[in-house]
Each structure stands twice: as C-alpha cells, then as structure tokens.
mmCIF file of C-alpha atoms in Angstrom:
data_model
loop_
_atom_site.group_PDB
_atom_site.id
_atom_site.type_symbol
_atom_site.label_atom_id
_atom_site.label_comp_id
_atom_site.label_asym_id
_atom_site.label_seq_id
_atom_site.Cartn_x
_atom_site.Cartn_y
_atom_site.Cartn_z
ATOM 1 C CA UNK A 12 124.642 112.373 41.687
ATOM 2 C CA UNK A 13 123.497 115.663 43.393
ATOM 3 C CA UNK A 14 119.638 114.961 41.970
ATOM 4 C CA UNK A 15 119.954 111.663 43.693
ATOM 5 C CA UNK A 16 121.454 113.092 46.997
ATOM 6 C CA UNK A 17 118.655 115.675 46.812
ATOM 7 C CA UNK A 18 115.998 113.194 46.483
ATOM 8 C CA UNK A 19 117.751 111.012 49.637
ATOM 9 C CA UNK A 20 117.654 114.554 51.683
ATOM 10 C CA UNK A 21 114.176 114.958 50.758
ATOM 11 C CA UNK A 22 113.449 111.826 52.134
ATOM 12 C CA UNK A 23 114.446 112.653 55.446
ATOM 13 C CA UNK A 24 111.775 113.539 57.991
ATOM 14 C CA UNK A 25 113.724 116.633 59.021
ATOM 15 C CA UNK A 26 113.419 117.852 55.183
ATOM 16 C CA UNK A 27 109.459 116.793 55.155
ATOM 17 C CA UNK A 28 107.661 119.293 52.703
ATOM 18 C CA UNK A 29 110.715 120.428 50.803
ATOM 19 C CA UNK A 30 110.918 119.395 47.206
ATOM 20 C CA UNK A 31 114.222 117.704 46.066
ATOM 21 C CA UNK A 32 114.569 120.687 43.758
ATOM 22 C CA UNK A 33 114.953 123.178 46.505
ATOM 23 C CA UNK A 34 117.436 120.894 48.147
ATOM 24 C CA UNK A 35 119.606 120.639 45.193
ATOM 25 C CA UNK A 36 122.045 123.696 46.556
ATOM 26 C CA UNK A 37 122.651 121.969 49.816
ATOM 27 C CA UNK A 38 122.944 118.772 48.558
ATOM 28 C CA UNK A 39 125.975 120.005 46.251
ATOM 29 C CA UNK A 40 127.782 121.042 49.366
ATOM 30 C CA UNK A 41 127.649 117.946 51.298
ATOM 31 C CA UNK A 42 130.016 115.360 51.710
ATOM 32 C CA UNK A 43 128.958 111.655 52.157
ATOM 33 C CA UNK A 44 129.536 110.113 55.631
ATOM 34 C CA UNK A 45 130.114 106.613 56.832
ATOM 35 C CA UNK A 46 130.797 105.796 60.599
ATOM 36 C CA UNK A 47 131.592 102.643 62.166
ATOM 37 C CA UNK A 48 130.049 102.021 65.770
ATOM 38 C CA UNK A 49 132.187 103.723 68.353
ATOM 39 C CA UNK A 50 133.390 106.233 65.943
ATOM 40 C CA UNK A 51 133.790 109.719 67.584
ATOM 41 C CA UNK A 52 131.897 112.140 65.095
ATOM 42 C CA UNK A 53 132.074 115.203 67.339
ATOM 43 C CA UNK A 54 133.802 116.123 70.684
ATOM 44 C CA UNK A 55 132.642 118.317 73.574
ATOM 45 C CA UNK A 56 134.649 121.470 73.622
ATOM 46 C CA UNK A 57 136.284 121.289 70.014
ATOM 47 C CA UNK A 58 136.158 123.928 67.507
ATOM 48 C CA UNK A 59 132.701 123.478 65.405
ATOM 49 C CA UNK A 60 133.444 123.682 61.216
ATOM 50 C CA UNK A 61 130.992 120.965 60.429
ATOM 51 C CA UNK A 62 127.464 119.730 60.978
ATOM 52 C CA UNK A 63 126.231 115.920 60.164
ATOM 53 C CA UNK A 64 122.769 114.770 58.499
ATOM 54 C CA UNK A 65 122.115 111.292 59.759
ATOM 55 C CA UNK A 66 120.443 109.348 56.947
ATOM 56 C CA UNK A 67 120.643 105.666 58.437
ATOM 57 C CA UNK A 68 122.216 104.271 61.766
ATOM 58 C CA UNK A 69 122.305 105.584 65.341
ATOM 59 C CA UNK A 70 124.388 108.017 67.496
ATOM 60 C CA UNK A 71 124.760 108.716 71.039
ATOM 61 C CA UNK A 72 124.997 112.360 72.466
ATOM 62 C CA UNK A 73 126.873 112.810 75.533
ATOM 63 C CA UNK A 74 126.743 116.342 77.136
ATOM 64 C CA UNK A 75 128.910 116.773 80.456
ATOM 65 C CA UNK A 76 127.687 120.172 82.503
ATOM 66 C CA UNK A 77 130.127 122.497 84.160
ATOM 67 C CA UNK A 78 128.638 120.716 87.364
ATOM 68 C CA UNK A 79 129.674 117.462 86.081
ATOM 69 C CA UNK A 80 126.044 116.145 85.563
ATOM 70 C CA UNK A 81 125.790 114.115 82.140
ATOM 71 C CA UNK A 82 123.057 114.119 79.952
ATOM 72 C CA UNK A 83 122.782 111.296 77.332
ATOM 73 C CA UNK A 84 120.539 110.857 74.436
ATOM 74 C CA UNK A 85 120.497 108.697 71.217
ATOM 75 C CA UNK A 86 119.734 109.998 67.644
ATOM 76 C CA UNK A 87 118.433 108.070 64.771
ATOM 77 C CA UNK A 88 117.845 108.800 61.012
ATOM 78 C CA UNK A 89 116.812 112.128 59.676
ATOM 79 C CA UNK A 90 118.235 114.128 62.566
ATOM 80 C CA UNK A 91 120.850 117.049 62.281
ATOM 81 C CA UNK A 92 123.624 117.295 64.809
ATOM 82 C CA UNK A 93 126.388 119.809 65.616
ATOM 83 C CA UNK A 94 124.047 122.694 64.477
ATOM 84 C CA UNK A 95 124.016 124.421 68.061
ATOM 85 C CA UNK A 96 127.595 125.423 67.862
ATOM 86 C CA UNK A 97 127.305 126.600 64.457
ATOM 87 C CA UNK A 98 124.354 128.577 65.245
ATOM 88 C CA UNK A 99 126.017 130.222 68.308
ATOM 89 C CA UNK A 100 129.672 130.344 67.004
ATOM 90 C CA UNK A 101 130.809 128.372 70.169
ATOM 91 C CA UNK A 102 132.589 125.185 70.654
ATOM 92 C CA UNK A 103 130.917 121.686 70.633
ATOM 93 C CA UNK A 104 128.676 121.386 73.859
ATOM 94 C CA UNK A 105 128.531 117.718 73.344
ATOM 95 C CA UNK A 106 130.365 114.475 72.203
ATOM 96 C CA UNK A 107 128.471 112.554 69.352
ATOM 97 C CA UNK A 108 129.605 108.991 68.621
ATOM 98 C CA UNK A 109 128.027 106.325 66.501
ATOM 99 C CA UNK A 110 126.573 103.498 68.114
ATOM 100 C CA UNK A 111 125.943 101.491 64.864
ATOM 101 C CA UNK A 112 126.941 101.725 61.375
ATOM 102 C CA UNK A 113 125.826 105.345 60.487
ATOM 103 C CA UNK A 114 125.412 106.871 57.051
ATOM 104 C CA UNK A 115 124.500 110.566 56.314
ATOM 105 C CA UNK A 116 126.284 113.646 55.176
ATOM 106 C CA UNK A 117 128.414 116.166 56.437
ATOM 107 C CA UNK A 118 128.578 119.865 55.588
ATOM 108 C CA UNK A 119 130.801 122.814 56.539
ATOM 109 C CA UNK A 120 129.336 126.501 57.435
ATOM 110 C CA UNK A 121 128.705 127.329 53.647
ATOM 111 C CA UNK A 122 126.345 124.254 53.627
ATOM 112 C CA UNK A 123 124.945 124.942 57.050
ATOM 113 C CA UNK A 124 124.048 128.390 55.451
ATOM 114 C CA UNK A 125 122.596 127.053 52.539
ATOM 115 C CA UNK A 126 120.453 124.799 54.937
ATOM 116 C CA UNK A 127 119.146 127.845 56.596
ATOM 117 C CA UNK A 128 117.980 129.206 53.487
ATOM 118 C CA UNK A 129 115.366 126.487 53.551
ATOM 119 C CA UNK A 130 112.580 128.223 55.325
ATOM 120 C CA UNK A 131 111.061 124.806 56.634
ATOM 121 C CA UNK A 132 114.369 123.691 57.650
ATOM 122 C CA UNK A 133 115.227 126.596 59.363
ATOM 123 C CA UNK A 134 111.857 126.409 61.610
ATOM 124 C CA UNK A 135 112.399 122.813 62.597
ATOM 125 C CA UNK A 136 116.317 123.790 63.167
ATOM 126 C CA UNK A 137 115.482 126.547 65.584
ATOM 127 C CA UNK A 138 112.778 124.239 67.536
ATOM 128 C CA UNK A 139 115.295 121.475 67.772
ATOM 129 C CA UNK A 140 118.224 123.600 69.084
ATOM 130 C CA UNK A 141 115.932 124.808 71.707
ATOM 131 C CA UNK A 142 114.750 121.467 72.726
ATOM 132 C CA UNK A 143 118.452 120.342 72.847
ATOM 133 C CA UNK A 144 119.648 123.289 74.872
ATOM 134 C CA UNK A 145 116.702 122.937 77.163
ATOM 135 C CA UNK A 146 117.800 119.320 78.075
ATOM 136 C CA UNK A 147 120.995 120.706 79.359
ATOM 137 C CA UNK A 148 119.468 123.202 81.754
ATOM 138 C CA UNK A 149 119.399 122.202 85.479
ATOM 139 C CA UNK A 150 116.011 122.955 86.789
ATOM 140 C CA UNK A 151 115.908 125.627 89.669
ATOM 141 C CA UNK A 152 114.730 124.194 93.052
#
C-alpha cells in the first residue's frame, strides 16, 4: 500500500522530480483524506497539528487580516496546505474549506519533518510559503 501511495505522491506536481522510492518514508506517515464540499479542513487561529496534500478536488483559503481585510484564494490538486503554521510553529493563519469533493492525504508533524527531508520538496515548500505570506501583506502607500 505504501508503494502505491508513494507512486500517487510522485505523480503530484509538488513532488516533480522525486522518485517514488524517496517518497516512501513520507507516504508511510500519511493518512488518506476525503472531504465533502463545504467541509472545513483548517480554521484560522486554531493550533496547527497537521498539513494536507491535495490529490484531487478544490479548496478555498480565506485569510482575515488584523485590519479585517479578507484575502481569498483557490487551491487545486498537487498543493500542500497548512505548511506555514507548521513551519512557523504558530496558529493557523487561514481557514481552508473544500469547495468540491477533495481527496488527498493528511500528515502530522513527523510526516512534515519527513517532507522537509526531501530536497526538492523543501525548495518548493519555502517558495510556496513565501508566496502565500506575501499575499497577506498590505502594500505601503
């Protein structure tokens, strides 16, 4: 079962260039996830214990800034979500809701550590986190 899941992970754009065999330690620590439309997957302000990998389906991310400004973005297959709170060891900074049936995997902090051990994934993770954090910054006039 791990080999199949590792192959599924290897097919995700996020893991492009990672051979399935290098993804086996990560795959062994992930749990399958199925979410219905409207299901809240993460809530802004809650303690971060997990991250998600979206295999199929769509989700909407909503961030409410300290000034009340709202930033909304859509996520699709091949995306990691929930990584910023784990990287920063802070509460969630956005709410994530499935907008269609969503399938993927959930991992805890140990699985996140295994993810960060993959050089290709680590580089993508840092780039993704920077882009997401920049989206929440209000430009100075």
